[in-house]
C-alpha positions as a LaTeX table, in Angstrom:
\begin{tabular}{lrrr}
\hline
Residue & $x$ (\AA) & $y$ (\AA) & $z$ (\AA) \\
\hline
Met1 & 0.00 & 0.02 & 0.00 \\
Thr2 & 1.16 & 3.55 & $-0.69$ \\
Ala3 & $-0.14$ & 6.79 & 0.68 \\
Glu4 & $-0.43$ & 9.94 & $-1.40$ \\
Val5 & $-1.55$ & 13.51 & $-0.80$ \\
Val6 & $-4.21$ & 14.95 & $-3.15$ \\
Thr7 & $-4.91$ & 18.64 & $-3.10$ \\
Ser8 & $-7.95$ & 20.24 & $-4.62$ \\
Gln9 & $-6.40$ & 23.68 & $-4.86$ \\
Ala10 & $-5.39$ & 25.05 & $-8.21$ \\
His11 & $-1.89$ & 26.40 & $-8.67$ \\
Val12 & $-2.05$ & 30.17 & $-9.02$ \\
Val13 & 0.49 & 32.47 & $-10.59$ \\
Val14 & 0.60 & 35.77 & $-8.74$ \\
Val15 & 1.49 & 38.73 & $-10.85$ \\
His16 & 3.16 & 41.66 & $-9.08$ \\
Pro17 & 3.20 & 44.53 & $-11.57$ \\
Ala18 & 5.76 & 47.26 & $-11.16$ \\
Val19 & 4.28 & 50.77 & $-11.17$ \\
Val20 & 6.31 & 53.80 & $-12.28$ \\
Val21 & 5.05 & 56.87 & $-10.36$ \\
Glu22 & 6.08 & 60.52 & $-10.49$ \\
Leu23 & 5.22 & 62.72 & $-7.51$ \\
Gly24 & 2.71 & 65.34 & $-8.71$ \\
Thr25 & 2.00 & 63.56 & $-12.00$ \\
Gly26 & 0.80 & 60.17 & $-10.73$ \\
Ile27 & 1.11 & 56.82 & $-12.45$ \\
Ile28 & 3.27 & 56.91 & $-15.58$ \\
Ala29 & 3.31 & 53.22 & $-16.44$ \\
Thr30 & 2.61 & 49.75 & $-15.15$ \\
Cys31 & 4.71 & 46.76 & $-16.29$ \\
His32 & 4.78 & 43.06 & $-15.56$ \\
Asn33 & 8.55 & 43.12 & $-15.99$ \\
His34 & 10.47 & 44.93 & $-13.27$ \\
Ile35 & 13.51 & 45.49 & $-15.54$ \\
Ile36 & 11.39 & 47.34 & $-18.08$ \\
Ala37 & 9.80 & 49.43 & $-15.35$ \\
Thr38 & 13.24 & 50.34 & $-14.06$ \\
Arg39 & 14.34 & 51.47 & $-17.50$ \\
Leu40 & 11.16 & 53.48 & $-18.02$ \\
Ala41 & 11.81 & 55.25 & $-14.72$ \\
Glu42 & 15.36 & 56.00 & $-15.84$ \\
Leu43 & 14.18 & 57.43 & $-19.16$ \\
Trp44 & 11.46 & 59.44 & $-17.42$ \\
Asn45 & 14.01 & 60.95 & $-15.03$ \\
Arg46 & 16.28 & 61.79 & $-17.92$ \\
Tyr47 & 13.79 & 63.09 & $-20.51$ \\
Gly48 & 10.39 & 63.51 & $-18.85$ \\
Leu49 & 7.54 & 64.25 & $-21.25$ \\
Ala50 & 9.75 & 65.29 & $-24.12$ \\
Asp51 & 7.37 & 64.62 & $-26.99$ \\
Val52 & 3.95 & 65.10 & $-25.40$ \\
Pro53 & 2.20 & 68.43 & $-26.27$ \\
Asp54 & 1.07 & 70.72 & $-23.46$ \\
Thr55 & $-2.39$ & 71.33 & $-24.89$ \\
Ile56 & $-4.90$ & 69.53 & $-27.12$ \\
Glu57 & $-4.57$ & 72.31 & $-29.70$ \\
Glu58 & $-0.88$ & 71.51 & $-30.12$ \\
Ala59 & $-1.66$ & 67.82 & $-30.50$ \\
Ile60 & $-4.05$ & 68.29 & $-33.46$ \\
Arg61 & $-1.82$ & 70.59 & $-35.49$ \\
\hline
\end{tabular}
């Protein structure tokens, strides 16, 4: 005779997204890969919103 353990619980993968946040601006990005989030934060600190227009009028020109 052999004994075995049977579990009825499903295996669950827990996803811990990394969130890139700027004080005063809020959430900039969410990533499932921490390395990409780190790089986005570095680029944000270096360049900020370099190519985003300030107003909607500038965006539709």
